[in-house]
mmCIF file of C-alpha atoms in Angstrom:
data_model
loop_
_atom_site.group_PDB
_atom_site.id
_atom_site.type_symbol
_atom_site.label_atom_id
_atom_site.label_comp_id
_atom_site.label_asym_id
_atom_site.label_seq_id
_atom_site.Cartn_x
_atom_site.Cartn_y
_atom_site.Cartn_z
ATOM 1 C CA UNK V 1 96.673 124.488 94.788
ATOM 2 C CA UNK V 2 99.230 122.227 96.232
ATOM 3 C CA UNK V 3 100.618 118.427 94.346
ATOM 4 C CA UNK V 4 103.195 116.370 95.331
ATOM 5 C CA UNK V 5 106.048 115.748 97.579
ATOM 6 C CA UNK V 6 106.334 118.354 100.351
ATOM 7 C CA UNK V 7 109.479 116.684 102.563
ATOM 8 C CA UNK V 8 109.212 117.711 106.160
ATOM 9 C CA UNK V 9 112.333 118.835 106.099
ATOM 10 C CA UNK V 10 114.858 118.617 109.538
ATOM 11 C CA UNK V 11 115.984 121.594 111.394
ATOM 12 C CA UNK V 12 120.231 120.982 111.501
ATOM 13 C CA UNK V 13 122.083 122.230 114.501
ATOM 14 C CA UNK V 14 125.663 123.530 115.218
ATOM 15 C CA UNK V 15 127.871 121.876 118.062
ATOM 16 C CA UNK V 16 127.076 124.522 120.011
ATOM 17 C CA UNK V 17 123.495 123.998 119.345
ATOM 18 C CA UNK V 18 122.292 127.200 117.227
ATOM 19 C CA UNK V 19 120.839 126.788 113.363
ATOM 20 C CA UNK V 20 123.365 125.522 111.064
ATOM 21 C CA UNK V 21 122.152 127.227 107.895
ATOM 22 C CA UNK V 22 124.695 126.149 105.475
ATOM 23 C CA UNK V 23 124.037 122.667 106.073
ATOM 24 C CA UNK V 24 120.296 123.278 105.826
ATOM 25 C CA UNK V 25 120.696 124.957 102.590
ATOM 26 C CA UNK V 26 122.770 121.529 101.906
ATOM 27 C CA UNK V 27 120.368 119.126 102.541
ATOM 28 C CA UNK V 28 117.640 121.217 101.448
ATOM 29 C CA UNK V 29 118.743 121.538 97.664
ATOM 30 C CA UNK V 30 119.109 118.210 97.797
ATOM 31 C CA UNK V 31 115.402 117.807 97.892
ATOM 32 C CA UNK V 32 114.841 120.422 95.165
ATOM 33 C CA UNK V 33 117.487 118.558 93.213
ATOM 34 C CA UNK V 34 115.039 115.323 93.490
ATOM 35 C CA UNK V 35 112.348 116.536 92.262
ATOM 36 C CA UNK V 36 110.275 117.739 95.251
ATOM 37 C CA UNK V 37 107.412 120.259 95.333
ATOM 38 C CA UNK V 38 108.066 122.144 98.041
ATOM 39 C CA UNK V 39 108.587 122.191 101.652
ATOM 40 C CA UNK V 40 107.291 122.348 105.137
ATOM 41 C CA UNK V 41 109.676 123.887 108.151
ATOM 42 C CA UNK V 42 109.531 123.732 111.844
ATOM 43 C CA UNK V 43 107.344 120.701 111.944
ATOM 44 C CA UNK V 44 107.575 117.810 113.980
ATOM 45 C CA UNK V 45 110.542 116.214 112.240
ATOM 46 C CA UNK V 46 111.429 119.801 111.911
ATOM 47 C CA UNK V 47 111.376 120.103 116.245
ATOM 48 C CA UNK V 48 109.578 123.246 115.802
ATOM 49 C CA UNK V 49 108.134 122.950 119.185
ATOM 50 C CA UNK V 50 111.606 123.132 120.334
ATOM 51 C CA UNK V 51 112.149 126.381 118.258
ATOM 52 C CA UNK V 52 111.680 130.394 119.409
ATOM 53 C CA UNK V 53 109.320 131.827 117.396
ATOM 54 C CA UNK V 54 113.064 133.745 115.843
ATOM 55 C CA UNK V 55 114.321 130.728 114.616
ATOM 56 C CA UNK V 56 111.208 128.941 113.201
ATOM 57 C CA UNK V 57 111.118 132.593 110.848
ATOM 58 C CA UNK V 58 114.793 132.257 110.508
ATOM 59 C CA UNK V 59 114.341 128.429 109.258
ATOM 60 C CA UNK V 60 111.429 129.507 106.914
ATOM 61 C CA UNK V 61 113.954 132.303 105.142
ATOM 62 C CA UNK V 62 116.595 129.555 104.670
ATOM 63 C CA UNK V 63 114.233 127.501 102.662
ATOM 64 C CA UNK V 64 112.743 129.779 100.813
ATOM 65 C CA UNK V 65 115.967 131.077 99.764
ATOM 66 C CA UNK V 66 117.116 127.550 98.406
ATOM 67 C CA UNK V 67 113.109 126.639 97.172
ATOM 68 C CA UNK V 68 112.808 129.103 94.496
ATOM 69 C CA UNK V 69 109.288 129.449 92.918
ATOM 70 C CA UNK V 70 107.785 126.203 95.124
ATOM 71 C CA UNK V 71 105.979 126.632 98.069
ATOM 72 C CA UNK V 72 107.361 126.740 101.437
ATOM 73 C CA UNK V 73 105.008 126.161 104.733
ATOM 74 C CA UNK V 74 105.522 127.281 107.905
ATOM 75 C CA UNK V 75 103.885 124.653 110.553
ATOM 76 C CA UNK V 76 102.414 125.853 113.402
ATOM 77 C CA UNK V 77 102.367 124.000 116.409
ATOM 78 C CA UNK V 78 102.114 126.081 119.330
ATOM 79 C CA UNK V 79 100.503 125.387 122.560
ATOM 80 C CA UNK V 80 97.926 128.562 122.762
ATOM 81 C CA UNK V 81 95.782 129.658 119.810
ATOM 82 C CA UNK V 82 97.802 133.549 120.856
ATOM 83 C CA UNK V 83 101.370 132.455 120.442
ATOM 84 C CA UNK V 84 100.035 130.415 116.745
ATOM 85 C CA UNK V 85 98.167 133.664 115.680
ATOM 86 C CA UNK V 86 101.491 135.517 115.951
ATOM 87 C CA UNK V 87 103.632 133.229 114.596
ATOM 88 C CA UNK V 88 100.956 132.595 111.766
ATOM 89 C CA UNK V 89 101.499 136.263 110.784
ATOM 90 C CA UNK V 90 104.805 136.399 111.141
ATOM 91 C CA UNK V 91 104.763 134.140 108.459
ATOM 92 C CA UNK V 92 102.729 135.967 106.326
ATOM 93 C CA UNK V 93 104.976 139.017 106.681
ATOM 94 C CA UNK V 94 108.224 137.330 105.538
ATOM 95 C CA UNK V 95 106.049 136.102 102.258
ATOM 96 C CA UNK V 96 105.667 132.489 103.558
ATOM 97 C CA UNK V 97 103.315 130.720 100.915
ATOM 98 C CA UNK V 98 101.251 128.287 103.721
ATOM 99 C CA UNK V 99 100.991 127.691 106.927
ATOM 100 C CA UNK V 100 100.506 123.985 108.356
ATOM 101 C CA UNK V 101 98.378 124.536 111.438
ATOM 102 C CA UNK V 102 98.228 121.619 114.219
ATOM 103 C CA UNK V 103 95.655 121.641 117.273
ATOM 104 C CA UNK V 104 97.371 122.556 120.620
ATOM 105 C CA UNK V 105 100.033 119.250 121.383
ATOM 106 C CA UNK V 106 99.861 120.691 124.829
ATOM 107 C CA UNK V 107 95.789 120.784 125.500
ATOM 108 C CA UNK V 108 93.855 118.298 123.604
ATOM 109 C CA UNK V 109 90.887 120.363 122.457
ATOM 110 C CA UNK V 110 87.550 119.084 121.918
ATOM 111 C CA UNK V 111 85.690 119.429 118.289
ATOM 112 C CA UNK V 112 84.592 122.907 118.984
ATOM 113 C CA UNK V 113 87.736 124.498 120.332
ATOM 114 C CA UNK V 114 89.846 122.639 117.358
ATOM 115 C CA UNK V 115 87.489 124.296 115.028
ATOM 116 C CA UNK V 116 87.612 127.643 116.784
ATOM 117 C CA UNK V 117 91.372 127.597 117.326
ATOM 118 C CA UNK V 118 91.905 126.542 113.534
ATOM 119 C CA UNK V 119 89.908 129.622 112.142
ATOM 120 C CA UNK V 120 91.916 132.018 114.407
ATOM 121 C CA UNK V 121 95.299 131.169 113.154
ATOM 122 C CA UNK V 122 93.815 131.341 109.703
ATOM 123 C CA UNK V 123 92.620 134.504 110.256
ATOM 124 C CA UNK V 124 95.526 135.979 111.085
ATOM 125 C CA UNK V 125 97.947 134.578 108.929
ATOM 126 C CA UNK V 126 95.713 135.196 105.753
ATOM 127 C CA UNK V 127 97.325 132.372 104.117
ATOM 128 C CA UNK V 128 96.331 129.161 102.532
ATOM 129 C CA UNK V 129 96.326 126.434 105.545
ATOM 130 C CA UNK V 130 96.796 122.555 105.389
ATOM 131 C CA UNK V 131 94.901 121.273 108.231
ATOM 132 C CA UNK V 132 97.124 118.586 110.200
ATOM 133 C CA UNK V 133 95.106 116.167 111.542
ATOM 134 C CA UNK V 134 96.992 113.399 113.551
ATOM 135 C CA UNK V 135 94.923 112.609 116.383
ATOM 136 C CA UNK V 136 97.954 109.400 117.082
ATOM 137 C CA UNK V 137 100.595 111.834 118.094
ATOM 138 C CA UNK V 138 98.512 114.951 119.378
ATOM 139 C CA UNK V 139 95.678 113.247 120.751
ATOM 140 C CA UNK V 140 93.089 115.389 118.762
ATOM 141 C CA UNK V 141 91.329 114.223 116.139
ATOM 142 C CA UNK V 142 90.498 117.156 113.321
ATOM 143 C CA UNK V 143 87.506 114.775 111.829
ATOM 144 C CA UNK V 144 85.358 114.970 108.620
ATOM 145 C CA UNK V 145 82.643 116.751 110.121
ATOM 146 C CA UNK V 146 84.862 119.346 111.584
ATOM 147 C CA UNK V 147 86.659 119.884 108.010
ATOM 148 C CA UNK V 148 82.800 120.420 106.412
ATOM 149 C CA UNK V 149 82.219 123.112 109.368
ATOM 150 C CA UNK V 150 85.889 124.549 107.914
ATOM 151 C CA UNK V 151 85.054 124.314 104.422
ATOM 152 C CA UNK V 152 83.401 127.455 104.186
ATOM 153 C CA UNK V 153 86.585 129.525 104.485
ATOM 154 C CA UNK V 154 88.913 129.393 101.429
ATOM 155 C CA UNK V 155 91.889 129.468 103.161
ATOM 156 C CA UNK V 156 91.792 125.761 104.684
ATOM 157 C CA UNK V 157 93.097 124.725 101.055
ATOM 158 C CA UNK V 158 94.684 121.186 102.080
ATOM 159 C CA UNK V 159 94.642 117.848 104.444
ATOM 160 C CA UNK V 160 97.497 116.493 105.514
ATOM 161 C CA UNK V 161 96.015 113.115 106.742
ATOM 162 C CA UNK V 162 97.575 110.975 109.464
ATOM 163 C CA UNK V 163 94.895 109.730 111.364
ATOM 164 C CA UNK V 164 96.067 106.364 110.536
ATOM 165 C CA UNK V 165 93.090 104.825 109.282
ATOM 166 C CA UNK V 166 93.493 104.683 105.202
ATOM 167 C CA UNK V 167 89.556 104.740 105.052
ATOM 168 C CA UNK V 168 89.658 108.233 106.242
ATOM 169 C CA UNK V 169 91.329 109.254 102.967
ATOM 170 C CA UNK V 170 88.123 107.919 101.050
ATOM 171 C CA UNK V 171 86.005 109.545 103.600
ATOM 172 C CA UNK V 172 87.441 112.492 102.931
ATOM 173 C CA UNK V 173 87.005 112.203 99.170
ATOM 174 C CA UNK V 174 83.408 111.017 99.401
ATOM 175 C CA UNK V 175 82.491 114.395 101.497
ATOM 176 C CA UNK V 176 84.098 116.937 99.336
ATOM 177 C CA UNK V 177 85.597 115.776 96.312
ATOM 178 C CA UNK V 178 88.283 118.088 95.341
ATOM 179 C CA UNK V 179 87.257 120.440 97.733
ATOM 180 C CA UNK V 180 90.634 120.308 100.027
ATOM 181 C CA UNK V 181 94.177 119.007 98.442
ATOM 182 C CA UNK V 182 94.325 115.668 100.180
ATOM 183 C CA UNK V 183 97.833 114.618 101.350
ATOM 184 C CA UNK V 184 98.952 111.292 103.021
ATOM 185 C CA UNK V 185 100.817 112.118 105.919
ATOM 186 C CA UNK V 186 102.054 108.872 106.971
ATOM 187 C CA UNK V 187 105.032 107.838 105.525
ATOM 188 C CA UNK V 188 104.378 103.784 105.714
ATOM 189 C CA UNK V 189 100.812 104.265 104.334
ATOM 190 C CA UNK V 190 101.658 106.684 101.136
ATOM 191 C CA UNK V 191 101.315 104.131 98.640
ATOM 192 C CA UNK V 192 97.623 103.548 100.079
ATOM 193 C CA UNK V 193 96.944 106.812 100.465
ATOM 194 C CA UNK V 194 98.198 107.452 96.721
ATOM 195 C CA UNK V 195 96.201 104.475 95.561
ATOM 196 C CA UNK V 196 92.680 105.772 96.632
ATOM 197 C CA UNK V 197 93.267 109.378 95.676
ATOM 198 C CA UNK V 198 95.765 111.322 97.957
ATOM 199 C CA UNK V 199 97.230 114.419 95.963
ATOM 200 C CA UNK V 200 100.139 114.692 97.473
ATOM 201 C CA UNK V 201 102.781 113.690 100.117
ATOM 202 C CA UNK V 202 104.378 115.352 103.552
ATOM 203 C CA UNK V 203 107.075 112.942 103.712
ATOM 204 C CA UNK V 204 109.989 112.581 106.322
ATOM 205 C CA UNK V 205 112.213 109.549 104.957
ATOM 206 C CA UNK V 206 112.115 111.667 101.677
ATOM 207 C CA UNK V 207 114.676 114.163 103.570
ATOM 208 C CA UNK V 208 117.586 110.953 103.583
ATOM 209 C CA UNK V 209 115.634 109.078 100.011
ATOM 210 C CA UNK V 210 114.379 112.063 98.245
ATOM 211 C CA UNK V 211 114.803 110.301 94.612
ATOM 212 C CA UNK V 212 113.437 107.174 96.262
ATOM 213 C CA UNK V 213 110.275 109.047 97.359
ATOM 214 C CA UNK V 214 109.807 111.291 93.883
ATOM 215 C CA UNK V 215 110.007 108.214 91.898
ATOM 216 C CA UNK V 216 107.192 106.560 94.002
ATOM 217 C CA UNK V 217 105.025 109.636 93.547
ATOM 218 C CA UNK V 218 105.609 110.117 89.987
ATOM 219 C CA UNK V 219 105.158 106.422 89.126
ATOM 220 C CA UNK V 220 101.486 106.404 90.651
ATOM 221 C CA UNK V 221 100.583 109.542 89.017
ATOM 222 C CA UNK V 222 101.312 107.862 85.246
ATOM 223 C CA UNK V 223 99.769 105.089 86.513
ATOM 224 C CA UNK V 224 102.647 102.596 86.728
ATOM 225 C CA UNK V 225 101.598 101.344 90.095
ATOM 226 C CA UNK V 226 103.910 98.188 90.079
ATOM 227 C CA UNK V 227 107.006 99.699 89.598
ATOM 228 C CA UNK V 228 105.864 102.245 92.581
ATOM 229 C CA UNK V 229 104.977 99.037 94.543
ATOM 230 C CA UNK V 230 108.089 97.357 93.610
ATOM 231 C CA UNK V 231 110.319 100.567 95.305
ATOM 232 C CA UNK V 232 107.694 101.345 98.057
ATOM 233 C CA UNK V 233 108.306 97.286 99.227
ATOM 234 C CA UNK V 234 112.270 98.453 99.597
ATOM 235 C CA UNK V 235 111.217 100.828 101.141
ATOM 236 C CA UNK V 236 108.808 100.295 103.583
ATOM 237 C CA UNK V 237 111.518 98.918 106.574
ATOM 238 C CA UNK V 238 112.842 102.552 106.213
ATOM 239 C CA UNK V 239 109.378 104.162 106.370
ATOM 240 C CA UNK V 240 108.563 102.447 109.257
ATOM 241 C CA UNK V 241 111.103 104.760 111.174
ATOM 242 C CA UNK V 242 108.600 107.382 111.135
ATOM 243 C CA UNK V 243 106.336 106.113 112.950
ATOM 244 C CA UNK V 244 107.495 105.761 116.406
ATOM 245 C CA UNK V 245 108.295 108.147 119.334
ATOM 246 C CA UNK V 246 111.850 108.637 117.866
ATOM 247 C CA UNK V 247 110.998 109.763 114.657
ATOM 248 C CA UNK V 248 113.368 112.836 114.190
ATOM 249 C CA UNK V 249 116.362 110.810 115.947
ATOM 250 C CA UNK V 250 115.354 107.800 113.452
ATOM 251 C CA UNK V 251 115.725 109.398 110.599
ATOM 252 C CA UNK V 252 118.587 112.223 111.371
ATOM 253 C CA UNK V 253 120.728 108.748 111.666
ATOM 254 C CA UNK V 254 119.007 108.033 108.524
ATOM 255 C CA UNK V 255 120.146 110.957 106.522
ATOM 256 C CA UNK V 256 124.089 110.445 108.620
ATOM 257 C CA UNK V 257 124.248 107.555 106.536
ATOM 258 C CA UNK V 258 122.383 108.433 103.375
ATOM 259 C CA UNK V 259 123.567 112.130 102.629
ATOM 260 C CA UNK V 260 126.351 112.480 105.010
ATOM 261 C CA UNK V 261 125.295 114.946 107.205
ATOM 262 C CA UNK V 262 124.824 115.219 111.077
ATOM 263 C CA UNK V 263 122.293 113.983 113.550
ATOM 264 C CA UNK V 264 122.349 116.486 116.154
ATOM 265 C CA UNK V 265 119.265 117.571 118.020
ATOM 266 C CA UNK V 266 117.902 119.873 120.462
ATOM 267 C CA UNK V 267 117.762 118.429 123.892
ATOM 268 C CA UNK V 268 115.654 117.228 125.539
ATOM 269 C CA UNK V 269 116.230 115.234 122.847
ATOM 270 C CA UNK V 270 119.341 113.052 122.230
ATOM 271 C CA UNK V 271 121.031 110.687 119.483
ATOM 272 C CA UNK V 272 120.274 107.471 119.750
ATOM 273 C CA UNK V 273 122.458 105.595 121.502
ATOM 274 C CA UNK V 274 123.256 101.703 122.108
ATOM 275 C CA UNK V 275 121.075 98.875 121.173
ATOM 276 C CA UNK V 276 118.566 101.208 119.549
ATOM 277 C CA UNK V 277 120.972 102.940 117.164
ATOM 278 C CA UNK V 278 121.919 99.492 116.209
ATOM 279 C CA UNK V 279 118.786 98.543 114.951
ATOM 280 C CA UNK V 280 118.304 101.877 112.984
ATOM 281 C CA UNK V 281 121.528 101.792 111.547
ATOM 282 C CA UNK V 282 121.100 98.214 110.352
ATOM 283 C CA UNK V 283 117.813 98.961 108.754
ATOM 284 C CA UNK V 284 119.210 101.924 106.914
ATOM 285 C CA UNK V 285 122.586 100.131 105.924
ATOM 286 C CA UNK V 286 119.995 96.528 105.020
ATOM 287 C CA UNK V 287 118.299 99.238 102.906
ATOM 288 C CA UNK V 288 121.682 101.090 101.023
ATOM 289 C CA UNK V 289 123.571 97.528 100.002
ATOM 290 C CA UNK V 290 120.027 96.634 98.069
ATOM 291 C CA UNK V 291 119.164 100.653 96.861
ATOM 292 C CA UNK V 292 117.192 99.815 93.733
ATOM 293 C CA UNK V 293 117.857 101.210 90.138
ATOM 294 C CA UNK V 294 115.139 103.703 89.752
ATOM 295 C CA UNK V 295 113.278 104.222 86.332
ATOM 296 C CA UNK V 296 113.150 106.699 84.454
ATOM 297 C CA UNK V 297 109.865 109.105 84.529
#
């Protein structure tokens, strides 16, 4: 059902800290203008838990206003299974096309209350899910086994994989074969992922590189793994910036510098600042003076 580069797409912010929907719209084309295959809102880069339930549908209209025919997903990351049921159909009612359904980041659920929780906001969103397992950032771990005891229900379509460990990705291929649409959702471990059979990519660098991270995607599909290699090396300093506590602050600077825009955020978040913006801004700025001709595809 779903292929290809989904960008996590950033939630952009007035001065006075409401949504700035033009400049979503903005940087949103920008990533249909690449080449991308659709989009996710309101996830973590996307600060939905920092969102009311208003603005995460609010967000979801704005891309699927500038997204045209390509899927847009709705993630759903609330901290009771209640509050993600009614966001889930929420969703469904303004025509979302997906929902991408994290475990509680509040209370780390065991195997049987993931799986339990999982089938209820499926239920009532009626919508094709992508299961987010990232047991690194929310400290629950959506395994194998628990994605056979899913399998059964149609509308757990997709994997968005971040568990960390590339074996997974093969693990998950052994057990099911085509079963779910496997996506890497790492950024500095997509050209593994891609390598052993990943269908797809939920990206975050892609939202300041977008042509960068197409042309990586679209080069290991033909098969013209070098070339991929030879971009995702360039790369890789900038796609380290998504993995780390700071992520959305990362790579908001990131996309300051790459697409001109802003890198507000919602508190209790704040820019970085000092020593550390330093560093991010060198890596970005390393990254732009050596931007490599991309090939054509």
């Amino acid at each position: 059902m779903w292929t290809g580069v989904f960008p996590a797409v950033t939630t952009k912010f007035t001065e006075d800290d409401r949504l700035d929907h033009a400049e979503m719209e903005r940087c949103f084309a920008l990533q249909m203008e690449a080449g991308c295959d659709g989009i996710i809102v309101c996830g973590s880069l996307g600060e939905g838990p920092m969102l009311s339930h208003d603005e995460k549908i609010e967000v979801l209209k704005t891309a699927q206003k500038v997204a045209g025919n390509k899927p847009v997903l709705l993630t759903i990351n609330e901290a009771g299974t209640r509050e993600a049921a009614s966001i889930a159909k929420r969703a469904a009612k303004e025509g979302a096309n997906g929902l991408m359904v994290v475990p509680s980041p509040i209370y780390h659920t065991n195997p049987e209350e993931t799986v339990a929780a999982l089938r209820a906001v499926a239920a009532a969103g009626d919508l094709p899910v992508m299961i987010y397992s990232n047991r690194l950032a929310y400290r629950v771990d959506v395994t194998v086994d628990q994605m056979e005891e899913l399998a059964a229900d149609k509308r757990f379509v997709a994997i968005k994989e971040s568990s960390d460990d590339i074996r997974r990705s093969t693990e998950i291929i052994n057990r099911f074969g085509d079963r779910y649409d496997l996506f890497t959702g790492v950024d500095n471990l997509a050209f593994e992922a891609l390598s052993v059979g990943a269908i797809g990519w939920v990206a975050g660098l892609v939202v300041a590189f977008p042509r960068e991270t197409v042309a990586i995607y679209q080069l290991m599909k033909q098969g013209r793994r070098e070339e991929a290699l030879s971009i995702y090396r360039w790369f890789r300093p900038l796609l380290d910036l998504d993995v780390s506590t700071y992520l959305v602050q990362n790579i908001k600077l990131a996309e300051v510098l790459a697409i001109n825009t802003n890198d507000r955020v919602r508190m209790p978040r704040q820019p970085l600042s000092g020593e550390r913006r330093k560093v991010v801004e060198k890596i970005v700025k390393d990254a732009l003076a050596v931007r490599p001709k991309l090939p054509s595809f």
